[in-house]
PDB file of C-alpha atoms in Angstrom:
ATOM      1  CA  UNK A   1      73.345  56.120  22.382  1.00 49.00           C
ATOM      2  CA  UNK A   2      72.547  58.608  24.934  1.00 56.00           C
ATOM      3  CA  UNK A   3      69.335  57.211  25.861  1.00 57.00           C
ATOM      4  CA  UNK A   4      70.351  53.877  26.122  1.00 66.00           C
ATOM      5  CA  UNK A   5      72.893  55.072  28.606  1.00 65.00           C
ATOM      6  CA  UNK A   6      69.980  56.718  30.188  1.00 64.00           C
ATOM      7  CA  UNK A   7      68.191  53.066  30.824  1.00 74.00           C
ATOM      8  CA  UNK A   8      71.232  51.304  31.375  1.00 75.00           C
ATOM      9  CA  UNK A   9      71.980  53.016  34.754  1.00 73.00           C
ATOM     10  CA  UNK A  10      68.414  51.805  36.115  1.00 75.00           C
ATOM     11  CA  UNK A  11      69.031  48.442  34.670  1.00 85.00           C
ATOM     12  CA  UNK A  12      72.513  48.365  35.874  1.00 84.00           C
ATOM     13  CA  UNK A  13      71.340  48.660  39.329  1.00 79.00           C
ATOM     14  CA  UNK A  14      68.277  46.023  39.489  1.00 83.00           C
ATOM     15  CA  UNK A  15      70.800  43.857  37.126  1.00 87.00           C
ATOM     16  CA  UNK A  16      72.664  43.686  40.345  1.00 82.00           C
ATOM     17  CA  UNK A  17      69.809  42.591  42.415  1.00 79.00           C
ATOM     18  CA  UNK A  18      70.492  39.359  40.981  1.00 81.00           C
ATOM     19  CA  UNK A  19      73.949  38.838  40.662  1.00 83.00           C
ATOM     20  CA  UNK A  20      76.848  39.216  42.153  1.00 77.00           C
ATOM     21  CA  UNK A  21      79.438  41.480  40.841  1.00 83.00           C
ATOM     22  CA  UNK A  22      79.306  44.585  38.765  1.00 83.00           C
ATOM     23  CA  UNK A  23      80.729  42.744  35.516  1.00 89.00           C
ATOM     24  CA  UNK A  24      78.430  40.420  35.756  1.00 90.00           C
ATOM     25  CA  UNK A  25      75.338  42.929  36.094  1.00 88.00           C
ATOM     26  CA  UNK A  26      76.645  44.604  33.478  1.00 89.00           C
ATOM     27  CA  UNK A  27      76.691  41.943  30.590  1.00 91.00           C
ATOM     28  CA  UNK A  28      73.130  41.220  31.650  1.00 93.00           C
ATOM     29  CA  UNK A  29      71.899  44.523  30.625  1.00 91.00           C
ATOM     30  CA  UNK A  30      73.511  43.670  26.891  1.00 90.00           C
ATOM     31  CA  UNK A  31      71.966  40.520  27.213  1.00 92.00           C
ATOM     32  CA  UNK A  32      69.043  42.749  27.574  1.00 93.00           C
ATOM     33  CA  UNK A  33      69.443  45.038  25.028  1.00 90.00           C
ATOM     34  CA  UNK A  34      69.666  42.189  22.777  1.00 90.00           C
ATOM     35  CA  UNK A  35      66.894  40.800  23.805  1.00 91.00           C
ATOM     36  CA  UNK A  36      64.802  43.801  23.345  1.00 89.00           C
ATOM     37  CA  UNK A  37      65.840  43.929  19.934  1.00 87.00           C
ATOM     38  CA  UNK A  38      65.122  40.548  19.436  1.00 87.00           C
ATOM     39  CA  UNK A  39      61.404  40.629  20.825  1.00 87.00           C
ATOM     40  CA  UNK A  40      60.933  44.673  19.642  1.00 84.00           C
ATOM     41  CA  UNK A  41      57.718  42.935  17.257  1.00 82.00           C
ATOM     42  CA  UNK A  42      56.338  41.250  19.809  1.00 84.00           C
ATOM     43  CA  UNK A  43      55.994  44.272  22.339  1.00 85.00           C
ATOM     44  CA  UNK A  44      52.322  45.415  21.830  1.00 81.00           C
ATOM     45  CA  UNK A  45      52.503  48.381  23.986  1.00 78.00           C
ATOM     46  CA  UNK A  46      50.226  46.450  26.571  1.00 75.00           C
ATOM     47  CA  UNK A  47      52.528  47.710  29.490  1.00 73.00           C
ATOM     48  CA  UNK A  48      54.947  51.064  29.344  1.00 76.00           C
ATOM     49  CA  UNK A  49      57.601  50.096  27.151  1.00 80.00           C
ATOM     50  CA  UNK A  50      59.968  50.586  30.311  1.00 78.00           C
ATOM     51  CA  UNK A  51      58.167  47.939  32.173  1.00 79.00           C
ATOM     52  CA  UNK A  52      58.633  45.710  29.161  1.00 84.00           C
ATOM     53  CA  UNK A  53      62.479  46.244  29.384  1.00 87.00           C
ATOM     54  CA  UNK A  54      62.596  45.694  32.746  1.00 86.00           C
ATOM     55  CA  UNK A  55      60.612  42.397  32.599  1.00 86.00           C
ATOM     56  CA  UNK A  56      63.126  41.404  29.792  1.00 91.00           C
ATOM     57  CA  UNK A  57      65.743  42.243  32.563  1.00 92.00           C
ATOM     58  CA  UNK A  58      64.625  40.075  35.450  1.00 88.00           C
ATOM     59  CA  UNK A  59      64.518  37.224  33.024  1.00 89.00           C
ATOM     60  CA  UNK A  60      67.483  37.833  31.636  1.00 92.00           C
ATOM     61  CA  UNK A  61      68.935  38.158  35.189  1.00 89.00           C
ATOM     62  CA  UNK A  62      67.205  35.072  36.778  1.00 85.00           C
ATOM     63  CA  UNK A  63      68.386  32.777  34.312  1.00 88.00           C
ATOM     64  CA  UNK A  64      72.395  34.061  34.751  1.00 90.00           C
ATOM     65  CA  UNK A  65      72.094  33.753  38.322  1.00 84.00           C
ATOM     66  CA  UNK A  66      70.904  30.183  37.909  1.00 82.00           C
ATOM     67  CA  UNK A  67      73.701  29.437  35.256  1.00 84.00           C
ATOM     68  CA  UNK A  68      76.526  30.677  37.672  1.00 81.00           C
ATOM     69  CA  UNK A  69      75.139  28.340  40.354  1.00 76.00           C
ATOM     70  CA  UNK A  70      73.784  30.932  42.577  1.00 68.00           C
ATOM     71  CA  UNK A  71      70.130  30.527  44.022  1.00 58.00           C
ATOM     72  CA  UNK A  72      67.509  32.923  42.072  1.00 57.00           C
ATOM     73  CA  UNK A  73      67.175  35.671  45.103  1.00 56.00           C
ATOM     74  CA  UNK A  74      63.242  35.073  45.073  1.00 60.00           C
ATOM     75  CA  UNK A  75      63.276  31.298  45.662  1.00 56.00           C
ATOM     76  CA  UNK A  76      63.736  32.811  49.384  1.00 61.00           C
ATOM     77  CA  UNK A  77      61.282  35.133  49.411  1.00 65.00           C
ATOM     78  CA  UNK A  78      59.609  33.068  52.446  1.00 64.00           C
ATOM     79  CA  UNK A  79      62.113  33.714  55.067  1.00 70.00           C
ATOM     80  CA  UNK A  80      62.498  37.235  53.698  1.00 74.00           C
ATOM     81  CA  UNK A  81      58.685  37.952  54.545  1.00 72.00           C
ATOM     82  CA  UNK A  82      58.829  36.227  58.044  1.00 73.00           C
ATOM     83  CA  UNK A  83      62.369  37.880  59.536  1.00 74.00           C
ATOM     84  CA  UNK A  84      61.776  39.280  63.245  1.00 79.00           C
ATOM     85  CA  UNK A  85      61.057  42.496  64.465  1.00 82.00           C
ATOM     86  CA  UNK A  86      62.440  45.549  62.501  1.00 88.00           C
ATOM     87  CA  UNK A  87      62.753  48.248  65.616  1.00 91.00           C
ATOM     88  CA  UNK A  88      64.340  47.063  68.634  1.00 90.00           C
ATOM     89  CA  UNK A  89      61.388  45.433  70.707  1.00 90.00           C
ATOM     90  CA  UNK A  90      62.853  47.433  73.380  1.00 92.00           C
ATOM     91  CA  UNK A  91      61.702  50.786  71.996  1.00 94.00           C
ATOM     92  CA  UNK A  92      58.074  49.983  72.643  1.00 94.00           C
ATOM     93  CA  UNK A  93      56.361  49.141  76.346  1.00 94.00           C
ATOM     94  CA  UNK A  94      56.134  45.726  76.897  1.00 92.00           C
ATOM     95  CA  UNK A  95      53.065  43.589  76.517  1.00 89.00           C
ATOM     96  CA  UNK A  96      50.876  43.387  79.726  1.00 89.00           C
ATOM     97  CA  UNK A  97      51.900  46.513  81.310  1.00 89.00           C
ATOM     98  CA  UNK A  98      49.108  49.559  81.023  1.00 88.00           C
ATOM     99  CA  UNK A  99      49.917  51.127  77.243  1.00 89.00           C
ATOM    100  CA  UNK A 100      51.702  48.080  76.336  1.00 91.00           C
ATOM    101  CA  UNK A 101      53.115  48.026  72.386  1.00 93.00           C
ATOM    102  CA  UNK A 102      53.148  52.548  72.693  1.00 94.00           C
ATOM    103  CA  UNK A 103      56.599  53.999  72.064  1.00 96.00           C
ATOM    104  CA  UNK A 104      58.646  53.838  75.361  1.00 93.00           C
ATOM    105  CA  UNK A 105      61.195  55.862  72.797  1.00 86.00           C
ATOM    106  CA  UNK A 106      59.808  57.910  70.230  1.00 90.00           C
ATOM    107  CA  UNK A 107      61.542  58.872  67.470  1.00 94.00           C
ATOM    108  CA  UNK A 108      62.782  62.604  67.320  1.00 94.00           C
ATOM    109  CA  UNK A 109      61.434  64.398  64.917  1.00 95.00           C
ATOM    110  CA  UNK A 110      64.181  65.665  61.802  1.00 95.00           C
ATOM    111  CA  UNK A 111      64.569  69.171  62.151  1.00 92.00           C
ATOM    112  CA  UNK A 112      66.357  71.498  60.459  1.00 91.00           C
ATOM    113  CA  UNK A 113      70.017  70.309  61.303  1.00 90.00           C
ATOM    114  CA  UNK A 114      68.818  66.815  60.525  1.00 92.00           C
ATOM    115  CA  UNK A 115      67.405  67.784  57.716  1.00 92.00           C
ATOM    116  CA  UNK A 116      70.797  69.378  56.565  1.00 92.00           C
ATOM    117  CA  UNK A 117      72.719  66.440  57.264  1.00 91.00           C
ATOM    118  CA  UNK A 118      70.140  64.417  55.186  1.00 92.00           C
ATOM    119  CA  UNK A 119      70.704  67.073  52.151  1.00 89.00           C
ATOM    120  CA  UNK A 120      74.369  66.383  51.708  1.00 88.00           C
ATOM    121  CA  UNK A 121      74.473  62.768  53.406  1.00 90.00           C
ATOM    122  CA  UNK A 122      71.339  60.867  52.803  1.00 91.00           C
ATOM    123  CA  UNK A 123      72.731  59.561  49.322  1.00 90.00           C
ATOM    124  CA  UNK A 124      75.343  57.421  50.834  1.00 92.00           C
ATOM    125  CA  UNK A 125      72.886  56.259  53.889  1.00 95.00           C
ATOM    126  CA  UNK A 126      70.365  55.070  51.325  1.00 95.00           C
ATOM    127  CA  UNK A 127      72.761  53.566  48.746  1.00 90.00           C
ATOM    128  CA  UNK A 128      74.922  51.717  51.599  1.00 93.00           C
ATOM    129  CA  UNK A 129      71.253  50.670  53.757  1.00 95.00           C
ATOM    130  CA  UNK A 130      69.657  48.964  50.125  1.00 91.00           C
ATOM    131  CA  UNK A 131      72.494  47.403  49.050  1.00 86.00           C
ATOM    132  CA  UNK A 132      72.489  45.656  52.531  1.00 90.00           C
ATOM    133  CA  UNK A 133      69.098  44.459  52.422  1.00 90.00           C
ATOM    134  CA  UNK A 134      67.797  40.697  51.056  1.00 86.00           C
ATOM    135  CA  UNK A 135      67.743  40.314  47.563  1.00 80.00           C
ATOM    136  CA  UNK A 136      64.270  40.744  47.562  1.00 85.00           C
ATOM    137  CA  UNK A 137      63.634  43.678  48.862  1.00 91.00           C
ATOM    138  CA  UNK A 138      66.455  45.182  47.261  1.00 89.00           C
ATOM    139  CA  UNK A 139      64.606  44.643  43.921  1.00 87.00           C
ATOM    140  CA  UNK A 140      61.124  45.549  45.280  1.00 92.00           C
ATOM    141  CA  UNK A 141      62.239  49.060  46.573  1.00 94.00           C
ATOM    142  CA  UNK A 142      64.696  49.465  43.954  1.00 90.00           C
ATOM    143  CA  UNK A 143      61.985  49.503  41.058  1.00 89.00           C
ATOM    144  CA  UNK A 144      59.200  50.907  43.804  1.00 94.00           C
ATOM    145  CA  UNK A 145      61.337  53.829  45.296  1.00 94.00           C
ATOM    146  CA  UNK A 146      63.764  54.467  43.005  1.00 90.00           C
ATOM    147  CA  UNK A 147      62.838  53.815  39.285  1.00 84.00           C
ATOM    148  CA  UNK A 148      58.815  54.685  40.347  1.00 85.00           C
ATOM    149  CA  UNK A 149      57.565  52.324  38.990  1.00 87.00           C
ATOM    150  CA  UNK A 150      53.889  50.696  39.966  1.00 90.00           C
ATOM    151  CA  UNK A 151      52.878  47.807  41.947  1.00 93.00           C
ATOM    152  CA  UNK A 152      51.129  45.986  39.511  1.00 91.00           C
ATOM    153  CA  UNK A 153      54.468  46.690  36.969  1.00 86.00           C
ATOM    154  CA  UNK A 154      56.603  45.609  40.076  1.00 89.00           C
ATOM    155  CA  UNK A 155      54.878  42.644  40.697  1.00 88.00           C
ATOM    156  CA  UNK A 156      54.922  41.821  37.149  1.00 82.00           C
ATOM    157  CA  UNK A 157      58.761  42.471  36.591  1.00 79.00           C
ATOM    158  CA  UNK A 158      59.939  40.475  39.388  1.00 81.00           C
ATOM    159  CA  UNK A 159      56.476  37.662  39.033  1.00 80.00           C
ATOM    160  CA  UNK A 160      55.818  38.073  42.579  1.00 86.00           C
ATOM    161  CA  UNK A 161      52.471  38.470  44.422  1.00 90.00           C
ATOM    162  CA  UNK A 162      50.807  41.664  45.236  1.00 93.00           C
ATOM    163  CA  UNK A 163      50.781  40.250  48.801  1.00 92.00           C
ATOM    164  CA  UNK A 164      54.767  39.817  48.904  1.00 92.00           C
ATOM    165  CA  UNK A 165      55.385  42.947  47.110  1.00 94.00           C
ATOM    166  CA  UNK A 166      53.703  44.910  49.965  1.00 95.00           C
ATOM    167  CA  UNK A 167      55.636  42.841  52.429  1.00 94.00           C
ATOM    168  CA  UNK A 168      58.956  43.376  50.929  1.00 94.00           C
ATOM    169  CA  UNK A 169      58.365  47.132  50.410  1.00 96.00           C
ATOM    170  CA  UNK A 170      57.490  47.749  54.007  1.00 96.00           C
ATOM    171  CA  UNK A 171      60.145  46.060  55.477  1.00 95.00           C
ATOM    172  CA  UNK A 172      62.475  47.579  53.213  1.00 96.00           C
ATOM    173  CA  UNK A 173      61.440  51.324  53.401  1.00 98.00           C
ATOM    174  CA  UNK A 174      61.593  50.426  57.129  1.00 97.00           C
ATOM    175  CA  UNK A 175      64.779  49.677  57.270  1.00 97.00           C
ATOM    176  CA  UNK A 176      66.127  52.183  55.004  1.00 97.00           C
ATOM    177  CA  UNK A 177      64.166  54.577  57.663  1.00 98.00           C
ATOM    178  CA  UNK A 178      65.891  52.964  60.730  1.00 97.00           C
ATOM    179  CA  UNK A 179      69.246  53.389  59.032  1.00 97.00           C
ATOM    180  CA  UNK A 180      68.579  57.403  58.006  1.00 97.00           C
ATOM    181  CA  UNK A 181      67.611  57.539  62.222  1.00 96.00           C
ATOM    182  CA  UNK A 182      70.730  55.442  63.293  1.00 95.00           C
ATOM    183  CA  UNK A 183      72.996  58.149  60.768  1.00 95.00           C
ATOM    184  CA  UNK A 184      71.638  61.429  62.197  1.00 94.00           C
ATOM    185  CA  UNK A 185      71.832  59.933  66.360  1.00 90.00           C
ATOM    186  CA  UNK A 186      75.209  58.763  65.303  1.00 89.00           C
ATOM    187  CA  UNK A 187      76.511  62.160  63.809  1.00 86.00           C
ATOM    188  CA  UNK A 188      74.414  63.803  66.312  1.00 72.00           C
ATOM    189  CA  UNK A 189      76.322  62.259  69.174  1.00 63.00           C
ATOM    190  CA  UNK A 190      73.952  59.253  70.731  1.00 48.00           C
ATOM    191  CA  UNK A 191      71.540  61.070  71.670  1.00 48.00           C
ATOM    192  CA  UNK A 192      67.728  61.047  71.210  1.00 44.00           C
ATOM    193  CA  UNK A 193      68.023  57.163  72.700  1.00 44.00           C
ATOM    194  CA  UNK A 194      66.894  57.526  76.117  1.00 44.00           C
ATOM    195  CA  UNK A 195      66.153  53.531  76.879  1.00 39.00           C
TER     196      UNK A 195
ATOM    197  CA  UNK B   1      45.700  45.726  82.250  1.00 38.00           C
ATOM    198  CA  UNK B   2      44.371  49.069  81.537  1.00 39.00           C
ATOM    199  CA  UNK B   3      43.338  48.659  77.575  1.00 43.00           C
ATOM    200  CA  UNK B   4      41.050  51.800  76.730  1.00 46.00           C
ATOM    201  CA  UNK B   5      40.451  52.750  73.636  1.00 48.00           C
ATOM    202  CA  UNK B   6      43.604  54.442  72.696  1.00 45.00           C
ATOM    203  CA  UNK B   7      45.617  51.173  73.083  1.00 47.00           C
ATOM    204  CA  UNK B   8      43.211  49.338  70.700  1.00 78.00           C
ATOM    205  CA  UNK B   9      45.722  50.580  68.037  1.00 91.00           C
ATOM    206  CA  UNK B  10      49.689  50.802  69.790  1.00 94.00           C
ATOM    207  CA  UNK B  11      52.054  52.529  68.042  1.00 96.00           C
ATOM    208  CA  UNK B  12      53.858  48.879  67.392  1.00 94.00           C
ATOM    209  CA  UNK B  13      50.762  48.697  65.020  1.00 94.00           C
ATOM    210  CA  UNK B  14      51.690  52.205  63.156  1.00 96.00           C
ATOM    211  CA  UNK B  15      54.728  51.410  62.425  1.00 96.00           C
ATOM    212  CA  UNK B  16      53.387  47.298  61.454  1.00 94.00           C
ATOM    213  CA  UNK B  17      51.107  49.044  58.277  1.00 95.00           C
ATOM    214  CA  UNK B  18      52.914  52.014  57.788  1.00 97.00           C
ATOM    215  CA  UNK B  19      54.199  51.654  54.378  1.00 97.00           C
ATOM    216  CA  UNK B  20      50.378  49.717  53.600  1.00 96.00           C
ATOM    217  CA  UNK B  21      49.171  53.376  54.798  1.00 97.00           C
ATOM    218  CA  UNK B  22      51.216  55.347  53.194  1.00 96.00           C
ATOM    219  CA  UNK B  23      50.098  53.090  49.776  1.00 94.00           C
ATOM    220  CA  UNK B  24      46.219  53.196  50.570  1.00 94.00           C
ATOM    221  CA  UNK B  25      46.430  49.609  50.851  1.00 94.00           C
ATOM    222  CA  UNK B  26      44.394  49.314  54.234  1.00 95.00           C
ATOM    223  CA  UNK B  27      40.991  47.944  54.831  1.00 95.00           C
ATOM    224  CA  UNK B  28      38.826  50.975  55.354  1.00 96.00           C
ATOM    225  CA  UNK B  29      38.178  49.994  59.502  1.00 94.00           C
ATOM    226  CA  UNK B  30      41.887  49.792  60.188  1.00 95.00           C
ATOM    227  CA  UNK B  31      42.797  52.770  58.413  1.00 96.00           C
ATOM    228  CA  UNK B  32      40.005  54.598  60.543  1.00 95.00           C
ATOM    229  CA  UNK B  33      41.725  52.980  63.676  1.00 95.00           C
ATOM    230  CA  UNK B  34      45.286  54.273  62.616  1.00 96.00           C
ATOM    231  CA  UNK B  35      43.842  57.773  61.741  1.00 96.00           C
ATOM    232  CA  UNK B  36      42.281  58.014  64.962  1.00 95.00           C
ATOM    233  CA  UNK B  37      45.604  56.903  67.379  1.00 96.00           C
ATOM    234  CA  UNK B  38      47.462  59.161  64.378  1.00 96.00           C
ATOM    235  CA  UNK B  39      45.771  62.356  65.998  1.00 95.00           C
ATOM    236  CA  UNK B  40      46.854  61.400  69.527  1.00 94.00           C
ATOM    237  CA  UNK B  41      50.051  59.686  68.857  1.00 96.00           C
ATOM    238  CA  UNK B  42      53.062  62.692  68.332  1.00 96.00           C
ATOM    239  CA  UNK B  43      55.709  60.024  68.201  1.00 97.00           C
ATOM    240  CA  UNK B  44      54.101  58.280  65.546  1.00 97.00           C
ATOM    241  CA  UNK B  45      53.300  61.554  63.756  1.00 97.00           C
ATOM    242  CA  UNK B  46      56.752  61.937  63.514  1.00 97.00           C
ATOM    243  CA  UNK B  47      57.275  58.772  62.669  1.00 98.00           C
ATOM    244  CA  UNK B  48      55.259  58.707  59.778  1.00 98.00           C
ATOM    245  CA  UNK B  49      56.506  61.748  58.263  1.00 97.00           C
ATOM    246  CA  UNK B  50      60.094  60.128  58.507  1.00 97.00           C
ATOM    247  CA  UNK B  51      58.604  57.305  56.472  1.00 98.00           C
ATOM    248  CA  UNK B  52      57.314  59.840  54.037  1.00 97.00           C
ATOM    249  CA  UNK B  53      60.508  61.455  53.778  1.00 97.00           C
ATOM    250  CA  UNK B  54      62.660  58.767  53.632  1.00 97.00           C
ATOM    251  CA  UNK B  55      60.601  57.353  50.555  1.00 97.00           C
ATOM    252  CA  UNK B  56      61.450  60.880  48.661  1.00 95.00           C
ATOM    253  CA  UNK B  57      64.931  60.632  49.710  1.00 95.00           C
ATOM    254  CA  UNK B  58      64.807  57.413  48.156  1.00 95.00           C
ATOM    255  CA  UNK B  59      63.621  58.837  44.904  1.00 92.00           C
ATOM    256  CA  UNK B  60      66.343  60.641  44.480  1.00 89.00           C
ATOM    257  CA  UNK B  61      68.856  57.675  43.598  1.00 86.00           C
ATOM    258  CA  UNK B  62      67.109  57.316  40.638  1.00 79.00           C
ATOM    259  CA  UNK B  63      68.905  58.974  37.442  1.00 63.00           C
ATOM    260  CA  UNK B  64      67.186  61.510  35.156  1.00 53.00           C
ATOM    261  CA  UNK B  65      63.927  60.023  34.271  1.00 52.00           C
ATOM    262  CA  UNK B  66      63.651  59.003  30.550  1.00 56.00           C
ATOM    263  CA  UNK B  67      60.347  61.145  29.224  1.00 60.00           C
ATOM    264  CA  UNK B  68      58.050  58.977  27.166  1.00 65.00           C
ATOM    265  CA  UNK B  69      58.414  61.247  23.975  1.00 68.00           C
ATOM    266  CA  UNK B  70      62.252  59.726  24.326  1.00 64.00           C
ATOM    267  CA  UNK B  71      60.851  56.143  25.022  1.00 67.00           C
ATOM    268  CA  UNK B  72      58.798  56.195  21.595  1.00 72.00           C
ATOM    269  CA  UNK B  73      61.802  57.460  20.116  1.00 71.00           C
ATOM    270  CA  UNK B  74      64.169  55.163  21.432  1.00 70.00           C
ATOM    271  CA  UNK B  75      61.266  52.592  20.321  1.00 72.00           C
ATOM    272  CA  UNK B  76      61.312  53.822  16.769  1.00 76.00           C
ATOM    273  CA  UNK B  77      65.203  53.499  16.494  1.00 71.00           C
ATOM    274  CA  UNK B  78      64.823  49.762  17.494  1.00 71.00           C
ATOM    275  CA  UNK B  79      61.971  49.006  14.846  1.00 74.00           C
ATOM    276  CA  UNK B  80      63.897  50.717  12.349  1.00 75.00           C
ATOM    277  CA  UNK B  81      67.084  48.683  13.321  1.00 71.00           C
ATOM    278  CA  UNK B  82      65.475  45.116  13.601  1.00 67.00           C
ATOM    279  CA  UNK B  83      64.290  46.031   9.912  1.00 71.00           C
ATOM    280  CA  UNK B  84      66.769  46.854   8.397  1.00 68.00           C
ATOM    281  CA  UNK B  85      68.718  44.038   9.742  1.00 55.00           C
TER     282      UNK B  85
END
């Protein structure tokens, strides 16, 4: 069914927020589509029918990574909140000198070749800079960014706080930033890094 | 150590809240504070807009978006299923 096609891409991809391979992923979203039909009479239409599937998903997901012996991804949600700094300290003045924390190097702005490059390129960035975040933020900027959805249905998918969804979202759109500005200096030959 | 005004909010602090920002998520004072370095600051101008834009670019991942009319559909199939069944 077309439309179940439709879901299962979005599914597919948090699916593999939680485990491991592709295969794997990929019999939890039947698992899911069974249990949707399964629990189809219970769904009131208190939350979007989506967010219902997706809920159905995480739990479906959670309890196959446990089975297969690997740690749920949110029982480490502490260290993924309290990493270091996400720019290079060295990119701002240092503290006790006159402006201390300004930019000592600014980012340059994305004109219109950058903005080129990101038209045919930023795809494979992106794709390549979320699947190498924590699990954590993978799934919070997956179903944030990508799918659209809310924070209240985020936090309610994934049964995280509204405090650790913020968290998780900001250090993840921050990276996935840094990586899009690491791309274009790259292609554009080192430059714009005058520290 | 020379802290006017315009260091009470460093551009290290931008770029701490700037997804919180760009959500409406900050208390009212703070936001006020970032606003006010925000019309100095042309680094973290930028900066912000490259947040911006990199949350569109984000966006675009996602596959065609399933219109609700489909979702009550697609709802309806699975009642009808689970009944007949």
């Amino acid at each position: 069914m077309d439309l179940v096609d439709r879901y299962g891409m979005a599914l597919l991809r948090v699916a593999q927020t939680f485990v491991r391979t592709r295969a794997v992923a990929e019999e939890v979203v039947q698992e899911t589509w069974l249990g949707v039909l399964k629990g189809i009479d219970r769904f009131e239409g208190r939350s979007s029918l989506r967010t219902w599937i997706f809920r159905i998903l995480t739990n479906t997901a959670k309890t196959r990574a446990v089975r297969e012996g690997r740690s749920v991804p949110f029982t480490d949600l502490e260290s993924e909140t309290e990493e270091g700094p996400l720019l290079d300290p060295a990119r701002f003045v240092g503290a006790g000198k006159p402006w201390a924390g300004h930019w000592k190097s600014s980012p340059d702005p994305w004109g219109e070749p950058e903005e080129r490059l990101l038209a045919s390129e930023s795809r494979g960035v992106i794709e390549a800079a979320i699947e190498a975040l924590p699990p954590g933020q993978r799934a919070v900027v997956t179903l944030r960014d990508v799918e659209g959805m809310t924070s209240a249905e985020t936090c309610n998918a994934l049964e995280i706080s509204e405090t650790n969804q913020r968290v998780l979202l900001h250090r993840a759109r921050t990276k996935v930033r840094l990586a899009l500005e690491n791309y274009l200096t790259e292609v554009a030959g080192g430059q714009g890094q005058d520290n | 150590m020379a802290r006017d005004k315009t260091t009470d909010f460093s551009c290290k602090d931008l770029v701490a809240v700037a997804s919180d920002y760009l959500e409406d998520r900050l208390p009212a004072a703070e936001r006020a504070r970032l606003e006010e370095h925000l019309a100095k600051c042309e680094g973290c101008t930028t900066y912000l807009e490259q947040m911006r834009r990199t949350i569109a670019l984000i966006g675009e991942l996602r596959e065609e978006h399933v219109p609700p009319e489909a979702s009550q559909r697609l709802l309806g199939v699975f009642r009808a299923w689970r009944h007949a069944g």
